mmCIF file of C-alpha atoms in Angstrom:
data_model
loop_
_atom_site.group_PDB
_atom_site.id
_atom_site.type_symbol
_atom_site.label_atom_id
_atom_site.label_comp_id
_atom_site.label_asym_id
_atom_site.label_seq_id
_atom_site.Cartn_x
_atom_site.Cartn_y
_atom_site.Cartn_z
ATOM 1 C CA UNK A 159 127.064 124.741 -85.639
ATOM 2 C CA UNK A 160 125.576 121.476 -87.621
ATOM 3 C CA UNK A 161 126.445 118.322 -87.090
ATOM 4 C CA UNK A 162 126.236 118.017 -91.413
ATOM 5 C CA UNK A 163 128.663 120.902 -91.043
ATOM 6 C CA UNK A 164 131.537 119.047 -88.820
ATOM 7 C CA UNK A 165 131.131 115.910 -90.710
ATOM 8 C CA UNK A 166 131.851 117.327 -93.540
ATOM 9 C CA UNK A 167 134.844 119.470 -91.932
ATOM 10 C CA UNK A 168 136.109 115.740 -90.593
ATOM 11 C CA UNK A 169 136.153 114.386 -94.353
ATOM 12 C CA UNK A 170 138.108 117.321 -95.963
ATOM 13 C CA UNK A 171 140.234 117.156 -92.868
ATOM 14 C CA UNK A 172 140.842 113.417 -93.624
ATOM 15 C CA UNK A 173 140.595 113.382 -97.428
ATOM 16 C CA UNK A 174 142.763 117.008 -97.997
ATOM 17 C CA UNK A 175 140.725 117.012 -100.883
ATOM 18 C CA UNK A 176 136.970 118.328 -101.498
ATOM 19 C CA UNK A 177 135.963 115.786 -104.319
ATOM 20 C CA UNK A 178 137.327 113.543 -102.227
ATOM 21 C CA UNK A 179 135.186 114.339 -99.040
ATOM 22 C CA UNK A 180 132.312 114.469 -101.432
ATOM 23 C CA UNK A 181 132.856 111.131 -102.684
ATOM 24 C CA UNK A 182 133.043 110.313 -98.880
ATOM 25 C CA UNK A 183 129.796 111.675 -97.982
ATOM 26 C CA UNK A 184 128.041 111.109 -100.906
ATOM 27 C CA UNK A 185 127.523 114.890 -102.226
ATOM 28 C CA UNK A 186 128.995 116.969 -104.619
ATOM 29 C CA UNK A 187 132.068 119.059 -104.002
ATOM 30 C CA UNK A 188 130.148 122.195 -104.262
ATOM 31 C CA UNK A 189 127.849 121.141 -101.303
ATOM 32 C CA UNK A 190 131.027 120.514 -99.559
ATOM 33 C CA UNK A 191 132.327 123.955 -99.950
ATOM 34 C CA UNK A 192 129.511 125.634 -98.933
ATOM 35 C CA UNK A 193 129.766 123.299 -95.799
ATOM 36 C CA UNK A 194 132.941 124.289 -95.040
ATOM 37 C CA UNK A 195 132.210 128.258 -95.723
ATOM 38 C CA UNK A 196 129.182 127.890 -93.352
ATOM 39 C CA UNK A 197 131.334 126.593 -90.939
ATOM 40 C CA UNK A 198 133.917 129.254 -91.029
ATOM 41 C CA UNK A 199 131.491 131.432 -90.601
ATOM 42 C CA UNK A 200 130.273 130.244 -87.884
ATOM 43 C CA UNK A 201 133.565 130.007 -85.695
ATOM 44 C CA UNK A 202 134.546 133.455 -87.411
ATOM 45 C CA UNK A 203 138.058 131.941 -88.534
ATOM 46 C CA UNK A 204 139.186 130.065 -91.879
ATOM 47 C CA UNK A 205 139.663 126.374 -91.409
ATOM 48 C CA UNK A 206 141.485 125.013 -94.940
ATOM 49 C CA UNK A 207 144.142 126.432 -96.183
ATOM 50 C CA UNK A 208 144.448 125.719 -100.409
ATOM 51 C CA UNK A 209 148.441 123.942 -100.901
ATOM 52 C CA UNK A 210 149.845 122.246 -103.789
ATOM 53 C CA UNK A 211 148.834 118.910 -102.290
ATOM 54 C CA UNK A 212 145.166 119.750 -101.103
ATOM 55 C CA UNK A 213 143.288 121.414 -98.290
ATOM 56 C CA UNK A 214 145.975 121.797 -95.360
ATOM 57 C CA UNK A 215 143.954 122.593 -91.649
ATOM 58 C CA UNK A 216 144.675 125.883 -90.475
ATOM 59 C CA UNK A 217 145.497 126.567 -86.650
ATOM 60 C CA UNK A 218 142.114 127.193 -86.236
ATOM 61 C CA UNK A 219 141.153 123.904 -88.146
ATOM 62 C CA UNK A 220 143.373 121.620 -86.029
ATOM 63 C CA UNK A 221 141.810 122.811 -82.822
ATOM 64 C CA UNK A 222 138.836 122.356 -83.834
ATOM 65 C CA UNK A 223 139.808 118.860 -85.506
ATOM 66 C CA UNK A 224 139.947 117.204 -81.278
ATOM 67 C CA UNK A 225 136.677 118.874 -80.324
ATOM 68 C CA UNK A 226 134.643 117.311 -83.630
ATOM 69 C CA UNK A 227 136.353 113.860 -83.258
ATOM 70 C CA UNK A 228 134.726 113.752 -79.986
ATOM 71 C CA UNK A 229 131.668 114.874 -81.382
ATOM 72 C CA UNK A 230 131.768 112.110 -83.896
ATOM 73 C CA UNK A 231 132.413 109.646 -81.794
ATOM 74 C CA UNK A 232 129.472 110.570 -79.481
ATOM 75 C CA UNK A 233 127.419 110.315 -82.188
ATOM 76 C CA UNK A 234 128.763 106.759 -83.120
ATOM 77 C CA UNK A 235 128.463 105.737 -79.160
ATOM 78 C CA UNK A 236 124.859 107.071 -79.230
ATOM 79 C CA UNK A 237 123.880 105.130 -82.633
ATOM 80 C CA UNK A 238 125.566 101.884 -81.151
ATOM 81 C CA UNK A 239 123.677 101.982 -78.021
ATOM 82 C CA UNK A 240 120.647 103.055 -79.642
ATOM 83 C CA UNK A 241 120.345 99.964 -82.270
ATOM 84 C CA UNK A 242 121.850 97.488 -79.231
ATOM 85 C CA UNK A 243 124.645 95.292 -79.402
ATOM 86 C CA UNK A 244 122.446 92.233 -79.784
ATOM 87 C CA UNK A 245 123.068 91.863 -83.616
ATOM 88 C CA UNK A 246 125.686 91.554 -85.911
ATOM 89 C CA UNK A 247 128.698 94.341 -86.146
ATOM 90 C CA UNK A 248 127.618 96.891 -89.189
ATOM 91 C CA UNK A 249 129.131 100.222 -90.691
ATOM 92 C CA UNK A 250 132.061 100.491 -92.346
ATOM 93 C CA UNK A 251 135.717 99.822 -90.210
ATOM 94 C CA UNK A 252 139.093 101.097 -92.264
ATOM 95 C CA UNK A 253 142.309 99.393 -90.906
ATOM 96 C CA UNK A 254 145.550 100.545 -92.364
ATOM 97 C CA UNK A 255 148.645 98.024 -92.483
ATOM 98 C CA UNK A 256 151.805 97.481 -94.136
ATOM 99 C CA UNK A 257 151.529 95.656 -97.112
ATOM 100 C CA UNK A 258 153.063 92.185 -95.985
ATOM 101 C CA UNK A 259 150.076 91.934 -93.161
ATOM 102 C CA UNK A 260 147.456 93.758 -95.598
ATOM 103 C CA UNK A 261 148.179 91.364 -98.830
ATOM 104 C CA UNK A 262 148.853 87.689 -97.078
ATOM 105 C CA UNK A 263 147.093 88.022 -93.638
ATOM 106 C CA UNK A 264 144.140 90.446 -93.377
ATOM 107 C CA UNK A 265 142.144 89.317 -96.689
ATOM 108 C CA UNK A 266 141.154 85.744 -95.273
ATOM 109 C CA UNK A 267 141.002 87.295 -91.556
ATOM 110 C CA UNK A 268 138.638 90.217 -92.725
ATOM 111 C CA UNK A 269 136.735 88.077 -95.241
ATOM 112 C CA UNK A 270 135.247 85.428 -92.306
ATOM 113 C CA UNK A 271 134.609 88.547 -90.036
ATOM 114 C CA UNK A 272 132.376 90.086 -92.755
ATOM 115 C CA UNK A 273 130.971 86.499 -93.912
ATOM 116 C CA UNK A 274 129.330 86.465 -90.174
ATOM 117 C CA UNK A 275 128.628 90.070 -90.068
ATOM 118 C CA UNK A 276 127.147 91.023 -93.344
ATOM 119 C CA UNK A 277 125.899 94.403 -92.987
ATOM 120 C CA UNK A 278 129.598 95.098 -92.177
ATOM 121 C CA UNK A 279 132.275 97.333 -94.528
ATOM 122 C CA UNK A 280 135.960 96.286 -93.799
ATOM 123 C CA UNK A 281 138.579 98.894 -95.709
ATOM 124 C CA UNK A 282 142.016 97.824 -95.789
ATOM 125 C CA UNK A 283 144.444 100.217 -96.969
ATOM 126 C CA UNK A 284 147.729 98.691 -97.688
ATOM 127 C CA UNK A 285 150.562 101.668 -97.464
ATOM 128 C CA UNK A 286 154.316 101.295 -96.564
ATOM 129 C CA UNK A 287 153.954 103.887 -93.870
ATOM 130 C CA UNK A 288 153.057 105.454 -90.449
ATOM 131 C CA UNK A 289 149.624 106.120 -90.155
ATOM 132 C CA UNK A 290 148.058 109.381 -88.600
ATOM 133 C CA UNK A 291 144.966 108.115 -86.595
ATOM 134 C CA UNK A 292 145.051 111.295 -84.844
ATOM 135 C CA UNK A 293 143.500 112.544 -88.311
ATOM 136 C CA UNK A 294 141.558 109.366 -88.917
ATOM 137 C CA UNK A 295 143.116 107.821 -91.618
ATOM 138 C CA UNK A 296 142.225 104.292 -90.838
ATOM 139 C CA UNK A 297 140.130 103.464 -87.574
ATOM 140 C CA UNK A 298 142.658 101.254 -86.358
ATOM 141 C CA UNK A 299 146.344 100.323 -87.453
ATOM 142 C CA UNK A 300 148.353 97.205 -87.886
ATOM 143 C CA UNK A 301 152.109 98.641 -86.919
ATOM 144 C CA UNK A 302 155.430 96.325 -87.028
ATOM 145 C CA UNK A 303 156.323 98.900 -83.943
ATOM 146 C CA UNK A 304 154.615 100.273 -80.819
ATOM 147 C CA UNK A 305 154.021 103.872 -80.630
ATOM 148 C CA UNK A 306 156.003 105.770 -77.678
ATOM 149 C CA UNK A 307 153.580 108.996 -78.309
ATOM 150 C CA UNK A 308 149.954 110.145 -78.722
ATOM 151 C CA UNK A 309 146.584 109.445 -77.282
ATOM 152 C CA UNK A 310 146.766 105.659 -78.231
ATOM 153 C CA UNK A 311 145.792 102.020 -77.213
ATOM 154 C CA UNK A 312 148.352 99.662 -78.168
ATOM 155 C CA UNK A 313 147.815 96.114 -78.051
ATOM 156 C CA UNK A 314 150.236 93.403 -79.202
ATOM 157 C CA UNK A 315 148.580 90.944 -81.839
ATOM 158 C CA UNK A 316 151.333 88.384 -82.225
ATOM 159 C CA UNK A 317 155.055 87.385 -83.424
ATOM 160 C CA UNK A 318 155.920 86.845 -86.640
ATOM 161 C CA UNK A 319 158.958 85.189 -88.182
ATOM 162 C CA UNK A 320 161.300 85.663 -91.316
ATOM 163 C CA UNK A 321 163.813 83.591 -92.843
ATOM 164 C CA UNK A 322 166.100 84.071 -96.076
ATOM 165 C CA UNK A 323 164.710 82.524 -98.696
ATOM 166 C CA UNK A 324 164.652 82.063 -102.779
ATOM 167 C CA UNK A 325 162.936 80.094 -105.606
ATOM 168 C CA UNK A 326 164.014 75.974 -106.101
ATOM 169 C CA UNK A 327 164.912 77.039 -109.406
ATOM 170 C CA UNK A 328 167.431 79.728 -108.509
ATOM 171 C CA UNK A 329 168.772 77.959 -105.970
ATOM 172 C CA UNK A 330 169.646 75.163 -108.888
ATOM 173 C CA UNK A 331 171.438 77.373 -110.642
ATOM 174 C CA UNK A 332 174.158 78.778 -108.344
ATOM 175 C CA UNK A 333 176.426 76.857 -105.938
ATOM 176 C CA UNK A 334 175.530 75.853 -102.610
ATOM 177 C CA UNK A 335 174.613 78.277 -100.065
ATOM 178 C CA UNK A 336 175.855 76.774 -96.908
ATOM 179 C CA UNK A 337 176.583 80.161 -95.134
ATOM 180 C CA UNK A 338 175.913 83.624 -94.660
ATOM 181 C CA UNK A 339 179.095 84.358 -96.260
ATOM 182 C CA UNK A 340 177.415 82.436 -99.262
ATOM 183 C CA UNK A 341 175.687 85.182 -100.132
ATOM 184 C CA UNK A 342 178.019 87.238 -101.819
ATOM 185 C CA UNK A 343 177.844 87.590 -105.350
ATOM 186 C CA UNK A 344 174.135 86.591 -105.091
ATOM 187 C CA UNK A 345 171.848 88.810 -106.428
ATOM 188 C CA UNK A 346 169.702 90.497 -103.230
ATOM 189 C CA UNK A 347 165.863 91.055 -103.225
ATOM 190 C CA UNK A 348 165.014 93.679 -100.449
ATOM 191 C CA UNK A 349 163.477 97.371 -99.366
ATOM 192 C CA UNK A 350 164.960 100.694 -100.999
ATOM 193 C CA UNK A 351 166.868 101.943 -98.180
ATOM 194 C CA UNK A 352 165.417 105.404 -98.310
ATOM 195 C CA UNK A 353 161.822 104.247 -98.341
ATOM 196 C CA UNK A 354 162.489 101.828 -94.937
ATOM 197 C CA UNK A 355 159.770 103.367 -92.451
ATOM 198 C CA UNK A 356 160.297 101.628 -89.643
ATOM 199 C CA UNK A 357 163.878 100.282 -88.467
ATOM 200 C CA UNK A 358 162.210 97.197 -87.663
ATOM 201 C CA UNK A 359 162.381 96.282 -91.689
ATOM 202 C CA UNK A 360 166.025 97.197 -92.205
ATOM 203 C CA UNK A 361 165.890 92.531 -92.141
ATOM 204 C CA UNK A 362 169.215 92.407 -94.393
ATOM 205 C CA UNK A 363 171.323 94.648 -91.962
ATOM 206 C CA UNK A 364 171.162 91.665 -89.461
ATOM 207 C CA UNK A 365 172.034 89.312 -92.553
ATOM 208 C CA UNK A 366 175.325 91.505 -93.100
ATOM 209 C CA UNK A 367 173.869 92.539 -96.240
ATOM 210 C CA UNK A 368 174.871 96.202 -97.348
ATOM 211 C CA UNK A 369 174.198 95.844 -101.625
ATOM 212 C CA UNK A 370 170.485 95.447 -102.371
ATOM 213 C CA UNK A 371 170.246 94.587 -106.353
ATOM 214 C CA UNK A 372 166.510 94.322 -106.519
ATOM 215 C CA UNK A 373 164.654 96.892 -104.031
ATOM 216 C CA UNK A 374 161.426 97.666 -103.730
ATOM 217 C CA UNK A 375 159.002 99.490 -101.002
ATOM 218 C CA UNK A 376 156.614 96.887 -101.735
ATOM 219 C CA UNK A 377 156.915 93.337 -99.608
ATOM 220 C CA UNK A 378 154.405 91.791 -102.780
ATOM 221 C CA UNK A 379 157.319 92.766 -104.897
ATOM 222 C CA UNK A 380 159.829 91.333 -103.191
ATOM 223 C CA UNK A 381 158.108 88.099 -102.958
ATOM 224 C CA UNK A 382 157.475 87.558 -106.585
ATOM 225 C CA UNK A 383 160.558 88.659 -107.504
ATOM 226 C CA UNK A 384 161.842 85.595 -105.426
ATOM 227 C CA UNK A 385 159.653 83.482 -106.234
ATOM 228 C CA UNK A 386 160.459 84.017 -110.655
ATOM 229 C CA UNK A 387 164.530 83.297 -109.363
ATOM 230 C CA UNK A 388 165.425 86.657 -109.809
ATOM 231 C CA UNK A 389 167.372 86.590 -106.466
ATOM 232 C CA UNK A 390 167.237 85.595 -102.308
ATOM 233 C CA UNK A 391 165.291 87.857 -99.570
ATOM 234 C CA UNK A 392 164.201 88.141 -96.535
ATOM 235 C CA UNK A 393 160.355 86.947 -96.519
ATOM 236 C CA UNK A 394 157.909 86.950 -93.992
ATOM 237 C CA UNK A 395 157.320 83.006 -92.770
ATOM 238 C CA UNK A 396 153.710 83.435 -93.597
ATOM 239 C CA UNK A 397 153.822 84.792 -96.879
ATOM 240 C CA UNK A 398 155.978 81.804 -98.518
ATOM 241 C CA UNK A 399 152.687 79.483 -98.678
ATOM 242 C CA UNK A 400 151.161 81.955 -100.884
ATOM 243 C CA UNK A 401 153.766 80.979 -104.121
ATOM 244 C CA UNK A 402 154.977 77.974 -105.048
ATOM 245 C CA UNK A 403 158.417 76.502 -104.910
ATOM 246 C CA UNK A 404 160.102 79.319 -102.519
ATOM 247 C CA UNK A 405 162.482 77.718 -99.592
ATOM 248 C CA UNK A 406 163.875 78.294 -96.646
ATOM 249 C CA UNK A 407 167.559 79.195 -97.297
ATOM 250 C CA UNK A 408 170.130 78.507 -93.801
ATOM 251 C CA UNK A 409 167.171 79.031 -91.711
ATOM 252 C CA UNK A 410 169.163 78.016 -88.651
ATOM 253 C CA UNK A 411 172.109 80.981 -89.389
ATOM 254 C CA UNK A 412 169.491 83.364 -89.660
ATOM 255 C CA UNK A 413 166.117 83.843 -88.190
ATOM 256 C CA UNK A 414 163.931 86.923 -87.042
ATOM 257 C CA UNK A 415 161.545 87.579 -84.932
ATOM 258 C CA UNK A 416 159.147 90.682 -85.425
ATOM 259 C CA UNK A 417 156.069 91.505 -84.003
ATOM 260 C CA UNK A 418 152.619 92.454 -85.180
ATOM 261 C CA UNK A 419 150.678 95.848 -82.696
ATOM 262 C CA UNK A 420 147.144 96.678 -83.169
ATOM 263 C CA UNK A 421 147.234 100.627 -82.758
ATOM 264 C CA UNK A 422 143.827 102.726 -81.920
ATOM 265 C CA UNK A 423 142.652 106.204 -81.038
ATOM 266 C CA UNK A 424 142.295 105.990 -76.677
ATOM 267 C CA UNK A 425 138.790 107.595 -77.062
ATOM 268 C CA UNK A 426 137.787 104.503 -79.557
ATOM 269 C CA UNK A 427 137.918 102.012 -76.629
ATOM 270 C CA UNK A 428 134.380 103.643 -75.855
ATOM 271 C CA UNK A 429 133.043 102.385 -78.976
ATOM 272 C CA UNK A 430 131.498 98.576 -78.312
ATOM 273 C CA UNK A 431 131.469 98.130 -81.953
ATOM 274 C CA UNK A 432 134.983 98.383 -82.573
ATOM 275 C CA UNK A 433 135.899 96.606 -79.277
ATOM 276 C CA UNK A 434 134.244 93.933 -81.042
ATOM 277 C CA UNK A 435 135.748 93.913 -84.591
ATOM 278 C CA UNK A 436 139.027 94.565 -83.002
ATOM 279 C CA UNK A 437 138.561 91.245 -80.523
ATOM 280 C CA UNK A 438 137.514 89.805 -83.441
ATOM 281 C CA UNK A 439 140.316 90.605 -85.754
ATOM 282 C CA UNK A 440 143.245 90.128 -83.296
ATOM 283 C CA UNK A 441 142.084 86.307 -82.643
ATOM 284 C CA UNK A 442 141.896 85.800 -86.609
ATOM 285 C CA UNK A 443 145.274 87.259 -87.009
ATOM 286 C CA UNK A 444 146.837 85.320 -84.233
ATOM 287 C CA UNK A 445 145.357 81.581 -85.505
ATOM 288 C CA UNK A 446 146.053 82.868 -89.047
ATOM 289 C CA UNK A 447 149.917 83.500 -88.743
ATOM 290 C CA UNK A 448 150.512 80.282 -86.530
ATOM 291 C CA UNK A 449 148.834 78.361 -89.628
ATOM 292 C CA UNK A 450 150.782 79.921 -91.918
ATOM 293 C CA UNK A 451 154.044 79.647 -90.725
ATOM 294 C CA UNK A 452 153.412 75.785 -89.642
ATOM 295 C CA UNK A 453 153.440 75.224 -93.476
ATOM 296 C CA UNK A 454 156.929 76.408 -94.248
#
């Protein structure tokens, strides 16, 4: 059994896909199939299974999928202690968050961890979802709620704040909103119900809210469709100072309080490197969303 042989098992794994592995490894999908075939052969069981959305594992493909993670990152530990710890971080990280942390926090927190480490590749993979790091889809996870299940370190990053709020120019256009009452007859910006991942979003059930006239799964949405007057939402405190002329609307009848978790694999607290990006990250996220939200 190669090493080439379970890498490339790990990206097909990961990707579902074999161009996509390929474009992962650098090689050509045909390389990667003959990979994969070698492998089989060598544990004398198939390991993919072809579905309408890719390259599923079979059962003999997800236990093997523990035993080459740990292979992997042995091989990671070994290269790490092997070039020292002296220097700056390299390689490439992939962090998955939900969109509000991935479009108005992570950029300018990422971007002055790579300025001092420039041999260093930071992914960020903005998805309304749960992601599977049992599978490796990101190497670490921004989550709005901690985990209750799975070999994972969970480590809270910091609170976060939201408040109602709309565009100056809406807000000239309608009467005074002096209540939550108010709000009837307004037109709503929020999530689609059905697309809610985590309860901790469902914002406008606190707000008595039940009529959403403007939904989207997408917190970037949401905000410009605020910000252009097209109704009032819920917005994260530190996203407001990213438009122009969006307020606070009744922020003392309605205020919450979520918080921020950085999520990893248990066997990843080995790894020095990504002790280090992920000290790194979670003091750039905490000074980052107390600056932000002292501007609104």
């Amino acid at each position: 059994m190669q090493w080439d042989d379970l890498k490339t098992f790990l990206a097909v794994a990961r990707s579902e896909s074999l161009s996509r592995a390929g474009r992962v490894l650098k090689v050509d999908p045909a390389t990667v199939g003959r990979r994969v075939a070698r492998l089989e052969a060598d544990v004398g069981a198939p390991l993919f299974a072809k579905s309408p959305t890719g390259y599923a594992l079979t059962d003999a493909g997800q236990r093997l999928m523990s035993h080459a993670v740990r292979v992997e990152q042995a091989v990671e530990g070994a290269v790490e202690e092997l070039a020292g710890q002296s220097g700056g971080l390299t390689g490439q990280i992939r962090i998955g968050a939900p969109d509000g942390a991935a479009n108005y926090l992570l950029p300018q927190v990422c971007a002055k961890i790579a300025e001092e480490n420039p041999d260093l590749e930071v992914q960020i993979v903005a998805l309304p979802r749960v992601f599977n790091l049992t599978r490796r889809e990101a190497d670490m996870v921004i989550a709005v709620s901690p985990p209750t299940a799975g070999r994972l370190s969970v480590q809270k990053v910091a609170d976060y704040r939201l408040h109602l709020a709309a565009s100056k120019c809406y807000l000239r256009q309608v009467p005074p909103i002096e209540r939550l009452e108010d709000l009837k007859g307004h037109r709503v910006v929020g999530y689609i119900q059905d697309m809610i991942f985590d309860k901790e979003l469902d914002y406008l059930r606190e707000a008595g809210v039940t009529t959403v006239n403007l939904a989207s799964n997408s917190v970037a949405v949401q905000l410009n469709w605020v910000r252009h007057g097209a109704g009032i939402g819920i917005l994260h405190d530190f996203s407001i100072p990213a438009v122009t002329d969006v307020v606070k609307v009744l922020p003392d009848a309605l205020s919450l309080t979520r918080s921020f978790y950085l999520v990893r694999h248990a066997d990843d607290r080995r790894l020095e490197r990504q002790n280090r990006f992920a000290a790194a990250l979670v003091d750039g996220l905490r000074r980052e969303v107390a600056r932000l939200e002292a501007l609104t």
